[in-house]
PDB file of C-alpha atoms in Angstrom:
ATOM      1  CA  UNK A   1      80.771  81.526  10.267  1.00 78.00           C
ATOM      2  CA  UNK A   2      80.919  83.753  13.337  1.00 85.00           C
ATOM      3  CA  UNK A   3      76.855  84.041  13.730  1.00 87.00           C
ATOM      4  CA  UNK A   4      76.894  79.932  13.553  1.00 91.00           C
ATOM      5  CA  UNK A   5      79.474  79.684  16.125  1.00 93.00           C
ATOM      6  CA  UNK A   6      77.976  82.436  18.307  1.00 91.00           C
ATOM      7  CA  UNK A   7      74.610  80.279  17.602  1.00 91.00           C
ATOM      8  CA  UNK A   8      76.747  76.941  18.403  1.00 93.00           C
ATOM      9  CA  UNK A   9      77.650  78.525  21.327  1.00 92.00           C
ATOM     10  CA  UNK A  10      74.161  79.454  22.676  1.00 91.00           C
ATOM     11  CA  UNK A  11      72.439  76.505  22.612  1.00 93.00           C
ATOM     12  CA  UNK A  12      74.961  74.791  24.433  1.00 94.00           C
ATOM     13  CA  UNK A  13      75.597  77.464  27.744  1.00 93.00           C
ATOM     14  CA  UNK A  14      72.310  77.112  27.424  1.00 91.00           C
ATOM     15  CA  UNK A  15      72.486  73.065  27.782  1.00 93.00           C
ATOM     16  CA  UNK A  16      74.996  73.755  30.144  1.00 94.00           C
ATOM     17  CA  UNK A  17      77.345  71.600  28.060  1.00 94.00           C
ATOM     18  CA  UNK A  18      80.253  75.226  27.870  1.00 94.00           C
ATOM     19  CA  UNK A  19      80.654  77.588  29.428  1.00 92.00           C
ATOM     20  CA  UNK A  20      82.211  81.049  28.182  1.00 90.00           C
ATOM     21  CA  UNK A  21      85.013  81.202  30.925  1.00 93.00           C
ATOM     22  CA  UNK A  22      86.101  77.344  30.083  1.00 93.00           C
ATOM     23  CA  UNK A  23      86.170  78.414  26.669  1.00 94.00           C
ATOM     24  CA  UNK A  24      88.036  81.255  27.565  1.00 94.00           C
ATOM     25  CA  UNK A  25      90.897  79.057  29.176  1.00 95.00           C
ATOM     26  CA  UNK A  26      90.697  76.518  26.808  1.00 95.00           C
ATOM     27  CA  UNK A  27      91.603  79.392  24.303  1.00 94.00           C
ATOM     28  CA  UNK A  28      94.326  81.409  25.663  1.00 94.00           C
ATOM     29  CA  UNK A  29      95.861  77.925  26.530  1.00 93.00           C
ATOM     30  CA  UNK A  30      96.567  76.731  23.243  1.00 93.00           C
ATOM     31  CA  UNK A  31      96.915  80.432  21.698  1.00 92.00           C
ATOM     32  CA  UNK A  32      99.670  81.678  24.534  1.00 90.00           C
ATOM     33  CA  UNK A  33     100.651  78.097  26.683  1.00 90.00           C
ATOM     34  CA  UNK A  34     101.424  75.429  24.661  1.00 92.00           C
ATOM     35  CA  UNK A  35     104.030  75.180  21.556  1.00 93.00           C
ATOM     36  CA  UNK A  36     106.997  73.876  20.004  1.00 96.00           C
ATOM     37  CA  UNK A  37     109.130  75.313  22.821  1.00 95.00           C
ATOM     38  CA  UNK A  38     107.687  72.244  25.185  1.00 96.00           C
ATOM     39  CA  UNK A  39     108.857  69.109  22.388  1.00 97.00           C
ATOM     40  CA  UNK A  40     111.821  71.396  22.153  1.00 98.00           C
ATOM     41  CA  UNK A  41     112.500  70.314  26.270  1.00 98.00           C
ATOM     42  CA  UNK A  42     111.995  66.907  25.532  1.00 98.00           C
ATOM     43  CA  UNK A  43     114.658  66.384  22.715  1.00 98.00           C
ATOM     44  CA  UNK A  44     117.140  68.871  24.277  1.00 98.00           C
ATOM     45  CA  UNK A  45     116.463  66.204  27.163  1.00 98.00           C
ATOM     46  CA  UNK A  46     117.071  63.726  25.689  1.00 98.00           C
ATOM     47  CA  UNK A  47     120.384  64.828  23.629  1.00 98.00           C
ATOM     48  CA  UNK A  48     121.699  65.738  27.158  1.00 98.00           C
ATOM     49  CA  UNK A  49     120.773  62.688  29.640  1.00 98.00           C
ATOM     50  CA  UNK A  50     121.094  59.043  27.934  1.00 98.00           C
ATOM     51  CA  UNK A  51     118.929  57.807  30.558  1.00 98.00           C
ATOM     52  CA  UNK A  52     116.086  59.964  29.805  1.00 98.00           C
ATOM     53  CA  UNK A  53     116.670  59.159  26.416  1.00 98.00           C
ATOM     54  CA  UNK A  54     116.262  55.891  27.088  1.00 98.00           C
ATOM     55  CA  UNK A  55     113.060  56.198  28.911  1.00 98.00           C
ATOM     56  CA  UNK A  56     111.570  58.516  25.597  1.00 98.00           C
ATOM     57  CA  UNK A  57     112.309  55.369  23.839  1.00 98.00           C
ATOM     58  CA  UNK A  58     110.674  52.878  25.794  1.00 98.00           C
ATOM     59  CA  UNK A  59     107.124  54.728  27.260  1.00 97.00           C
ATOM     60  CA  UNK A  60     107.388  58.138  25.448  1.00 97.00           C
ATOM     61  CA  UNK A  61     104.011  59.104  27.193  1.00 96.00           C
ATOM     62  CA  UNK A  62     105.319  58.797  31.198  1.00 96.00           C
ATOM     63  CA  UNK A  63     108.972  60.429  29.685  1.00 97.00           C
ATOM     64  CA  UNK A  64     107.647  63.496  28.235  1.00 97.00           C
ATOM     65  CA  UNK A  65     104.448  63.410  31.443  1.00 96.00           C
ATOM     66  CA  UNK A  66     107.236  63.618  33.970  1.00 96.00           C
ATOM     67  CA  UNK A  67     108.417  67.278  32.478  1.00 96.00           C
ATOM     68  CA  UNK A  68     104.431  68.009  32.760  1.00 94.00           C
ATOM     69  CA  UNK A  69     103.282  67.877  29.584  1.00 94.00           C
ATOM     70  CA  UNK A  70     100.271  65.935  29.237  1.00 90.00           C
ATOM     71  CA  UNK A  71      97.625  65.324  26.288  1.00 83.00           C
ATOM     72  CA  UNK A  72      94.048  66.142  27.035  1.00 81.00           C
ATOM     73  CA  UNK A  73      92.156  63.640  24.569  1.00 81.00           C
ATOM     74  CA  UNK A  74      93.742  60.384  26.386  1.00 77.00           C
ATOM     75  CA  UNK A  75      96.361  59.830  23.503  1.00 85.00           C
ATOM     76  CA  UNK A  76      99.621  58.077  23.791  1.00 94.00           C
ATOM     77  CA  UNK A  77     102.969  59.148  22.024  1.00 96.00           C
ATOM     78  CA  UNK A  78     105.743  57.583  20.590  1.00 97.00           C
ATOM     79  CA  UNK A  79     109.241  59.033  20.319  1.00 98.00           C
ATOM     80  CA  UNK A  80     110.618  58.477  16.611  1.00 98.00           C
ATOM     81  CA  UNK A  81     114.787  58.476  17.100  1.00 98.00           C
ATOM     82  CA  UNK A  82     116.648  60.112  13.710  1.00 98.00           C
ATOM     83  CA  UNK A  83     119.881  57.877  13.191  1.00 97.00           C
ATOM     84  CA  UNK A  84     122.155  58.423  10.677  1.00 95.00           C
ATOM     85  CA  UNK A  85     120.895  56.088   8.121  1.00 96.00           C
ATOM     86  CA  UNK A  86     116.590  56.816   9.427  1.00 98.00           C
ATOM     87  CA  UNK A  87     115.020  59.930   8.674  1.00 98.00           C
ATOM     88  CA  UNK A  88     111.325  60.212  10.391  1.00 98.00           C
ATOM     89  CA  UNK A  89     108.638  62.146   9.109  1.00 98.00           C
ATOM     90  CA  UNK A  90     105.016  62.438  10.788  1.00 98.00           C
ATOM     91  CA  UNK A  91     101.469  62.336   8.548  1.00 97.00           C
ATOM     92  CA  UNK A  92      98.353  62.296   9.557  1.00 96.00           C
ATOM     93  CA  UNK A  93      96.452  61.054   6.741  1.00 95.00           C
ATOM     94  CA  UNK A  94      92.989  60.827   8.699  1.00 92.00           C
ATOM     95  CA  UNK A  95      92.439  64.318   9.585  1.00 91.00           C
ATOM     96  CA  UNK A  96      95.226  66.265  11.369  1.00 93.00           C
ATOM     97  CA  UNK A  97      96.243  64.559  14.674  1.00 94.00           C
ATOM     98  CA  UNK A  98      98.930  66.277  16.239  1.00 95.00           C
ATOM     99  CA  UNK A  99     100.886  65.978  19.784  1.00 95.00           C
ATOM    100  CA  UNK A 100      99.237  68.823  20.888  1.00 94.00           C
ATOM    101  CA  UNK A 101     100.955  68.237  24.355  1.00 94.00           C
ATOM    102  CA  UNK A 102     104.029  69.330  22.593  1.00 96.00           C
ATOM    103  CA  UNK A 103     103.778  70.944  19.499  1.00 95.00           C
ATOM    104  CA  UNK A 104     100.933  72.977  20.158  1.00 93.00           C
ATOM    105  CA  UNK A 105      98.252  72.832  17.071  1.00 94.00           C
ATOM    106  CA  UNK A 106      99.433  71.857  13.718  1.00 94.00           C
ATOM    107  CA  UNK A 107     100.911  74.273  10.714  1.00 93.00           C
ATOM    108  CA  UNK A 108      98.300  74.993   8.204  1.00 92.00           C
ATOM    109  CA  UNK A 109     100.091  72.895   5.801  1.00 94.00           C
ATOM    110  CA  UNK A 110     100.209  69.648   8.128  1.00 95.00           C
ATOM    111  CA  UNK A 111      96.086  69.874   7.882  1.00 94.00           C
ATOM    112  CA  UNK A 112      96.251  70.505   4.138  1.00 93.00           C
ATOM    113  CA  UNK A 113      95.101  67.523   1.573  1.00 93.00           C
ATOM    114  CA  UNK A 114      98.661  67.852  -0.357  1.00 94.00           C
ATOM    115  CA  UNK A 115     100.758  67.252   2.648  1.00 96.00           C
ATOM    116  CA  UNK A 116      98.385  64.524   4.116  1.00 95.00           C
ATOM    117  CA  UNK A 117      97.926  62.431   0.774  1.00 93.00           C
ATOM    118  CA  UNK A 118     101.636  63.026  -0.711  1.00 96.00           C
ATOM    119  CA  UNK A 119     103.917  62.261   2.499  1.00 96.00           C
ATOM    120  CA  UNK A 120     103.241  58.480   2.706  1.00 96.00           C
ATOM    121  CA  UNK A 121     103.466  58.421  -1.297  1.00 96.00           C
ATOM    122  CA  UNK A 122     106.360  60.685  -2.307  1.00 96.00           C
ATOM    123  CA  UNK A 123     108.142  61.371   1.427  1.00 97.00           C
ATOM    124  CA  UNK A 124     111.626  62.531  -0.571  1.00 96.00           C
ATOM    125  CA  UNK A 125     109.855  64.898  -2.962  1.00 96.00           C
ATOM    126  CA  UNK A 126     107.661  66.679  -0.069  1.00 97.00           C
ATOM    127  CA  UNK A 127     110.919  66.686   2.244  1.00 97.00           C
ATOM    128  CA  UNK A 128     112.300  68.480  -1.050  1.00 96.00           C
ATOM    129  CA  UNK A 129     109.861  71.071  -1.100  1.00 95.00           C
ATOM    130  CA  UNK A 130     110.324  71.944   2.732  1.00 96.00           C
ATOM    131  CA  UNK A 131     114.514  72.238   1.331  1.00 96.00           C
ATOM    132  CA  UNK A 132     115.529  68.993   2.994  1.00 96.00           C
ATOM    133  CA  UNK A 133     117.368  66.950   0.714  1.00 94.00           C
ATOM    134  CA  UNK A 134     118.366  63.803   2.050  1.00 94.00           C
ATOM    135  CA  UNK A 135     121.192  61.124   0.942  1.00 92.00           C
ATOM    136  CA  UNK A 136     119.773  58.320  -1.386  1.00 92.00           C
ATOM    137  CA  UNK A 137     121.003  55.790   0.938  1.00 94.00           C
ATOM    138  CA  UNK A 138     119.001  57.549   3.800  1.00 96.00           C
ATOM    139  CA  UNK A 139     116.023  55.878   4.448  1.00 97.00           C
ATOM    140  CA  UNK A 140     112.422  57.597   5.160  1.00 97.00           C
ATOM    141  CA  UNK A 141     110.031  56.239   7.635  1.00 98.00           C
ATOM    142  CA  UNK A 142     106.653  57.755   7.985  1.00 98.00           C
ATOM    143  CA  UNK A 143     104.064  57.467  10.745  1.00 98.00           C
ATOM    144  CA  UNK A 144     100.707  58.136  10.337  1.00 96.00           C
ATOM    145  CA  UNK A 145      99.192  59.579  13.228  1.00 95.00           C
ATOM    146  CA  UNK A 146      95.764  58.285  15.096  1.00 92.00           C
ATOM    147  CA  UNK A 147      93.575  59.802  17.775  1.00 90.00           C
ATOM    148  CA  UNK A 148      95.419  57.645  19.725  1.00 91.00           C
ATOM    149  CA  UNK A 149      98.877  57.547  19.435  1.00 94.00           C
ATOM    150  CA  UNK A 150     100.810  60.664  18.181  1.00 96.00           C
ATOM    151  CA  UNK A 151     104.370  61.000  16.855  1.00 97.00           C
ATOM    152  CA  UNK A 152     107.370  63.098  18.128  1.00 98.00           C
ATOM    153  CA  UNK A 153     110.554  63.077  15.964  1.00 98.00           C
ATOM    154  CA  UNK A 154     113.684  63.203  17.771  1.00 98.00           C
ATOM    155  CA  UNK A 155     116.335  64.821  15.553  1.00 98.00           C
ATOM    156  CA  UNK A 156     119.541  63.917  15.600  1.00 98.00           C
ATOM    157  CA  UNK A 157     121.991  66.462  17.903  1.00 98.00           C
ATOM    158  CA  UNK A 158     123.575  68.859  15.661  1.00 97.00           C
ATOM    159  CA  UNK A 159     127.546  68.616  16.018  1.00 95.00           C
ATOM    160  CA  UNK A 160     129.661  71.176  17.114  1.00 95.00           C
ATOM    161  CA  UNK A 161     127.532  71.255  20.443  1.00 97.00           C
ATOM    162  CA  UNK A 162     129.177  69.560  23.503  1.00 95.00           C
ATOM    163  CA  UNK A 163     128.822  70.884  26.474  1.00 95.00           C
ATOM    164  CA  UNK A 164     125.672  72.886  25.450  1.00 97.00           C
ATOM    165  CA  UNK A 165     122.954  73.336  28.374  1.00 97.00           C
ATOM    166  CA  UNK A 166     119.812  71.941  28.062  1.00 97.00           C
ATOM    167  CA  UNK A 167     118.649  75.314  27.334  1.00 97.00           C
ATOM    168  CA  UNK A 168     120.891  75.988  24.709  1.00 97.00           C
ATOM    169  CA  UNK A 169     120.254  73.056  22.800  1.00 97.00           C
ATOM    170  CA  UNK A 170     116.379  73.613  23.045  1.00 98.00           C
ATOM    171  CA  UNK A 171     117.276  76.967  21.000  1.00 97.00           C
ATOM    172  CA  UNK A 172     118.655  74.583  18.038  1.00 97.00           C
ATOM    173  CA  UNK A 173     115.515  72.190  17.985  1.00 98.00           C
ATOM    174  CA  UNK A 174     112.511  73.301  15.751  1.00 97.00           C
ATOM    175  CA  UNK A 175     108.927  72.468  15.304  1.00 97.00           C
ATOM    176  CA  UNK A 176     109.809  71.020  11.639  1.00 97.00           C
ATOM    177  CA  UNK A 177     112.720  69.234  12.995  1.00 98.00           C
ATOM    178  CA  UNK A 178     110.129  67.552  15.370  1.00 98.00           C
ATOM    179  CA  UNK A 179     107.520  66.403  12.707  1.00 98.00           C
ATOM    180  CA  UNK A 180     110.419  65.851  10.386  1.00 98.00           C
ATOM    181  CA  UNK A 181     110.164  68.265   7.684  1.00 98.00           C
ATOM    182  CA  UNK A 182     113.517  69.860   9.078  1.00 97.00           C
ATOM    183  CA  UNK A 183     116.757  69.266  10.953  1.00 97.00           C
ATOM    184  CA  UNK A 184     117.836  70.508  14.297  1.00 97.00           C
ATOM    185  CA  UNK A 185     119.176  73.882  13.481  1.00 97.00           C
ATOM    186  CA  UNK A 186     123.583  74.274  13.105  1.00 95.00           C
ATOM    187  CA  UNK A 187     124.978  75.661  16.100  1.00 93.00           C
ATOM    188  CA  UNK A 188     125.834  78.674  13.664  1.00 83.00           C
ATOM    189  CA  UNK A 189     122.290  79.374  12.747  1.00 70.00           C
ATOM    190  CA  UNK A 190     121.347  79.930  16.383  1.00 63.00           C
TER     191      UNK A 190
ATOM    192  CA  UNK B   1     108.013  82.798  16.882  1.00 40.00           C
ATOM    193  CA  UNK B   2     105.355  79.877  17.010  1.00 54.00           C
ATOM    194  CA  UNK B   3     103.081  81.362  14.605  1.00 65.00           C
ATOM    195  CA  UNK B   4      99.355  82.093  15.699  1.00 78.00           C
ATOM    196  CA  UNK B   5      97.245  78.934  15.411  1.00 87.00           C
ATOM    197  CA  UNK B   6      93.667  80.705  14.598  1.00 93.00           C
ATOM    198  CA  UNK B   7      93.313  83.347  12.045  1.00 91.00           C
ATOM    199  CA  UNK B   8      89.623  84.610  13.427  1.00 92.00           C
ATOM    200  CA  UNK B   9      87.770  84.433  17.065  1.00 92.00           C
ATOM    201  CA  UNK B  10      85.591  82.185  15.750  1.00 94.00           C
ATOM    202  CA  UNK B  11      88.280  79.385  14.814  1.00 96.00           C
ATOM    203  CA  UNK B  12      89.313  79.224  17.995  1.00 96.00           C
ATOM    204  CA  UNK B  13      85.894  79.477  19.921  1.00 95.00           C
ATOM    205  CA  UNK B  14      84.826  76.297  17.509  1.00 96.00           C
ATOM    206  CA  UNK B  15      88.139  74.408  18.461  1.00 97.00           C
ATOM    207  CA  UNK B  16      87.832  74.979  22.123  1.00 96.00           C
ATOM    208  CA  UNK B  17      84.005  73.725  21.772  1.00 97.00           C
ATOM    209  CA  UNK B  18      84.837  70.893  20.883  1.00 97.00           C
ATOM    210  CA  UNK B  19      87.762  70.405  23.556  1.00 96.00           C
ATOM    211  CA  UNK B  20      85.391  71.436  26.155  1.00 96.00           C
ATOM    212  CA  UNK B  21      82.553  68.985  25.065  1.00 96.00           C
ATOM    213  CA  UNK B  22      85.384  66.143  24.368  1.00 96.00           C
ATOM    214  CA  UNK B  23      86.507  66.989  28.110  1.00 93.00           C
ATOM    215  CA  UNK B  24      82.758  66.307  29.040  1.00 94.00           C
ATOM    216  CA  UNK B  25      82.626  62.724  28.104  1.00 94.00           C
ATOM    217  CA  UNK B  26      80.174  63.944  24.914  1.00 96.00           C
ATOM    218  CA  UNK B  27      82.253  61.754  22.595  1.00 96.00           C
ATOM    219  CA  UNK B  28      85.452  60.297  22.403  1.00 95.00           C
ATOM    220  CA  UNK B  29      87.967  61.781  21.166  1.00 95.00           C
ATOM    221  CA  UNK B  30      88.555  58.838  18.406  1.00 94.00           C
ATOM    222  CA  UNK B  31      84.613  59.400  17.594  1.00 96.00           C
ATOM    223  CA  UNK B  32      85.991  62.856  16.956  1.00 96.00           C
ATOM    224  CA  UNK B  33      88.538  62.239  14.641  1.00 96.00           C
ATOM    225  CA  UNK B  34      86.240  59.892  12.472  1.00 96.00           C
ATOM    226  CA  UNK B  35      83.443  62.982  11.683  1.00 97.00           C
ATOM    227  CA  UNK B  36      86.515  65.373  11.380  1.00 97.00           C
ATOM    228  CA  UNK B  37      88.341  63.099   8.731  1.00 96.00           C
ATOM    229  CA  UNK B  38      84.593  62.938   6.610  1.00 96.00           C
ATOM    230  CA  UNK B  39      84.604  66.308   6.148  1.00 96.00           C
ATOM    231  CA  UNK B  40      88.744  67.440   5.396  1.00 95.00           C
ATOM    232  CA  UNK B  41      88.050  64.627   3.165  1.00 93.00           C
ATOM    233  CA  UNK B  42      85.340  65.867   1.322  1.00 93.00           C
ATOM    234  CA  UNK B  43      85.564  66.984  -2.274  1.00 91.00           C
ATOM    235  CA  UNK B  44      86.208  70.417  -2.847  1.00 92.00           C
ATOM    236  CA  UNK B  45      88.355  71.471   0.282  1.00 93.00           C
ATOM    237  CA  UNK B  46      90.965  73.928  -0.029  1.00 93.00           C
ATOM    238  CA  UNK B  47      94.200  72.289  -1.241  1.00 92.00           C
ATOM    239  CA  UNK B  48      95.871  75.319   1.181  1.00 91.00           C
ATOM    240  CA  UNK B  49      94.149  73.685   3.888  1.00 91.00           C
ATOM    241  CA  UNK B  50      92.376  77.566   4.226  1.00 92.00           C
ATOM    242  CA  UNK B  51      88.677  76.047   4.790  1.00 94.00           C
ATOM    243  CA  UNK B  52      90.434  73.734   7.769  1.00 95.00           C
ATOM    244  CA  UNK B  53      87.990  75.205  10.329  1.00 96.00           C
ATOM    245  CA  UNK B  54      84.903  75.666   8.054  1.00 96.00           C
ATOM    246  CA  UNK B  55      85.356  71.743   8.290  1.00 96.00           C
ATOM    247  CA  UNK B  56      85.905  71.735  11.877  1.00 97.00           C
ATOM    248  CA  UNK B  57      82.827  73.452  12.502  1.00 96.00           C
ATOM    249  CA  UNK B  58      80.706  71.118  10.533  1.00 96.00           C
ATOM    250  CA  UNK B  59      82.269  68.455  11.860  1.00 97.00           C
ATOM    251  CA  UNK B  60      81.032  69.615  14.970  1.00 97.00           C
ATOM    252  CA  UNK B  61      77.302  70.393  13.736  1.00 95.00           C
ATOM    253  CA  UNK B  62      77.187  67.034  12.803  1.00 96.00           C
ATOM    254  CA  UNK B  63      78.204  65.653  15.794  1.00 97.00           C
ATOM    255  CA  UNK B  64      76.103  67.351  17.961  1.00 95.00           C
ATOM    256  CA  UNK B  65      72.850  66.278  15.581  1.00 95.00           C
ATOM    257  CA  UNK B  66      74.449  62.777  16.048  1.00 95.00           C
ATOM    258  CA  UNK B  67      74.691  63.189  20.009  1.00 95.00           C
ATOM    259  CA  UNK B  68      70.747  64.534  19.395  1.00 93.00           C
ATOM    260  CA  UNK B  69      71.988  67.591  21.367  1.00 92.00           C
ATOM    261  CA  UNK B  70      71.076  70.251  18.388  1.00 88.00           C
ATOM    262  CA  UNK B  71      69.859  69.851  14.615  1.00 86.00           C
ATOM    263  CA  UNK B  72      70.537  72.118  11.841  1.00 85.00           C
ATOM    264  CA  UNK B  73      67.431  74.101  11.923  1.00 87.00           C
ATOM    265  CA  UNK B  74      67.975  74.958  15.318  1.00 85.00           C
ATOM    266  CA  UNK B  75      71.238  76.176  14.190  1.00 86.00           C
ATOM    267  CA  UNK B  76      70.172  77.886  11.217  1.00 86.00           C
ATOM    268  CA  UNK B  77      67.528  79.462  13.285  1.00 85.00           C
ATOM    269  CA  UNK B  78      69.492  80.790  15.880  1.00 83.00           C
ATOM    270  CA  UNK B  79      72.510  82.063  13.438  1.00 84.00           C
ATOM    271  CA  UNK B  80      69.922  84.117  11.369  1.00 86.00           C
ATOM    272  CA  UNK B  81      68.602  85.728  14.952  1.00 85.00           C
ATOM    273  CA  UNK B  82      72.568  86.612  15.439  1.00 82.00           C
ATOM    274  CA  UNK B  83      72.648  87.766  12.767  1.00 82.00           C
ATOM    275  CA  UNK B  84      69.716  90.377  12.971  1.00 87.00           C
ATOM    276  CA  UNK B  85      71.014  91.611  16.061  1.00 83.00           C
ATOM    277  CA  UNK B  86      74.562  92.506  15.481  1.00 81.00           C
ATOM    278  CA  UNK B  87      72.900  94.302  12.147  1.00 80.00           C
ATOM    279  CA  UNK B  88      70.458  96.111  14.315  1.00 83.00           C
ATOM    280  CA  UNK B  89      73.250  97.086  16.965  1.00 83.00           C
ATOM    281  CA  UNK B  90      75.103 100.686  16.700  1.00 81.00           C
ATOM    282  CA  UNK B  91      79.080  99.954  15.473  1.00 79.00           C
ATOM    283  CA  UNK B  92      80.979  99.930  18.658  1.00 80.00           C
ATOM    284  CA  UNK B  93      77.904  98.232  20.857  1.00 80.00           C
ATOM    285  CA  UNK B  94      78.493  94.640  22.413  1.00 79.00           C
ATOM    286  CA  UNK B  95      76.147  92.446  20.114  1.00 80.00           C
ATOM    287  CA  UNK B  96      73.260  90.906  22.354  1.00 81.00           C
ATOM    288  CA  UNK B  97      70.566  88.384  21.251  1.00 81.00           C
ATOM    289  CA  UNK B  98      67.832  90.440  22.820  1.00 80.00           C
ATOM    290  CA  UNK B  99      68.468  92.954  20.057  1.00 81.00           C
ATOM    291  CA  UNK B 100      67.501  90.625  17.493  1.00 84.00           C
ATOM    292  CA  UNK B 101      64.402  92.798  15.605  1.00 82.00           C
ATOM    293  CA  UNK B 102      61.944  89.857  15.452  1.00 81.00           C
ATOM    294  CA  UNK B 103      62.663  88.446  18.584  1.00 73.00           C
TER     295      UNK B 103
END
């Protein structure tokens, strides 16, 4: 794999299509830059300012732009709101789409042909399997993700946490809770 | 704590070519998802989702015959002189084209 890539690689500095330092940057940015801990900002933003919340709600793209992150490939995203009685969970059945802007790049397992074929067809027995069990009366949405419009789940805010800073709260929210195969962590578990 | 998103150089030198070529106007990034989708889709990929960039990168090779930029035998031609040259480089030696023997 590594001669075709070096080979890959050749012919198109070559072409002057890519250069090694771009691909250097391009690298380290989604190795060391972006992760979790930036869709972490946006929910602990919106648990902490209704107006923001508000905003995630109604053009989730310009919300989570204004705390600078943006996605490169043009995409738009949609905020999906846990309520007590709506549990979201985020597929992407095409390939492996992925808010990138947020999340970083996808868990192995989100790419994976079991997750991406069972989560629209059995979403309570794959939240199972990642320990979440949720009441009956709960009901699952899924979204299937596109190269152009990617999915953010905003958990629900754990109790037990008023008065938390922003920064406090960020600590709580995970990458699972924010593609739905988790919750936001207990203030306990912290 | 996020855990590391490539498990080899190479992984991540094939994701960011295609980022950088995306970022070129080469194709769009919908176009992209498309040839990506054919080949997770395939028969026989890894139920562990372990092959996921083996099917990035020929998702890319086939985009870049598509976009006329390079076939396969170019490819194949130029991954064999590779690797020549890192076999007839000393351990420890930065790998260079030039020492490919039958170049």
């Amino acid at each position: 794999m590594a001669a075709r890539v070096r080979a890959l690689e050749t012919i198109l500095t070559q072409k002057g299509l890519v250069d090694a330092a771009a691909i250097d940057v391009i690298v380290d940015t989604y190795e060391h830059k972006i992760g979790p801990r930036n869709g972490a900002r946006v929910v602990a933003k919106a648990w902490s300012d209704p107006a923001y919340a508000d905003w995630l709600r109604k053009d989730a793209t310009a919300a989570i732009a204004s705390l600078g992150f943006t996605g490169r490939q043009g995409e738009h995203m949609q905020a999906a709101f846990n309520t007590p009685d709506t549990h979201n969970l985020v597929v992407c059945t095409l390939c492996s789409c992925y808010p990138w802007a947020v999340l970083g790049l996808p868990p192995v397992w989100y790419k994976a042909p079991p997750y991406r074929s069972r989560a629209v067809i059995d979403p309570r027995g794959v939240l199972a399997e990642f320990g979440l069990t949720l009441a009956a009366e709960t009901k699952i949405r899924v979204w299937d993700s596109t190269a152009e419009l990617r999915y953010l789940v905003v958990p629900e805010r754990p109790a037990g946490t008023e008065g938390w800073s922003e920064e406090k709260l960020a600590g709580l929210v995970t990458r699972d809770s924010m593609i739905g195969t988790g919750l936001a962590l207990a203030p306990e578990a912290a | 704590m996020d855990p590391r998103p490539f498990d080899e150089p190479w992984q991540a030198e094939a994701f960011a070519m295609v980022v950088a070529l995306h970022e070129r106007g080469l194709f769009t990034w919908p176009e992209w998802a498309e040839m990506l989708s054919q080949e997770v889709k395939r028969p026989g990929v890894a139920a562990d989702g372990s092959d996921y960039y083996q099917c990035w990168l020929r998702a890319l090779e086939r985009m870049l015959a598509a976009k006329g930029i390079a076939g396969a035998s170019d490819i194949d031609g130029l991954a064999a002189a590779w690797q020549r040259a890192a076999h007839a480089t000393p351990h420890g030696k930065p790998i260079l084209l030039e020492n490919d023997p039958e170049a």
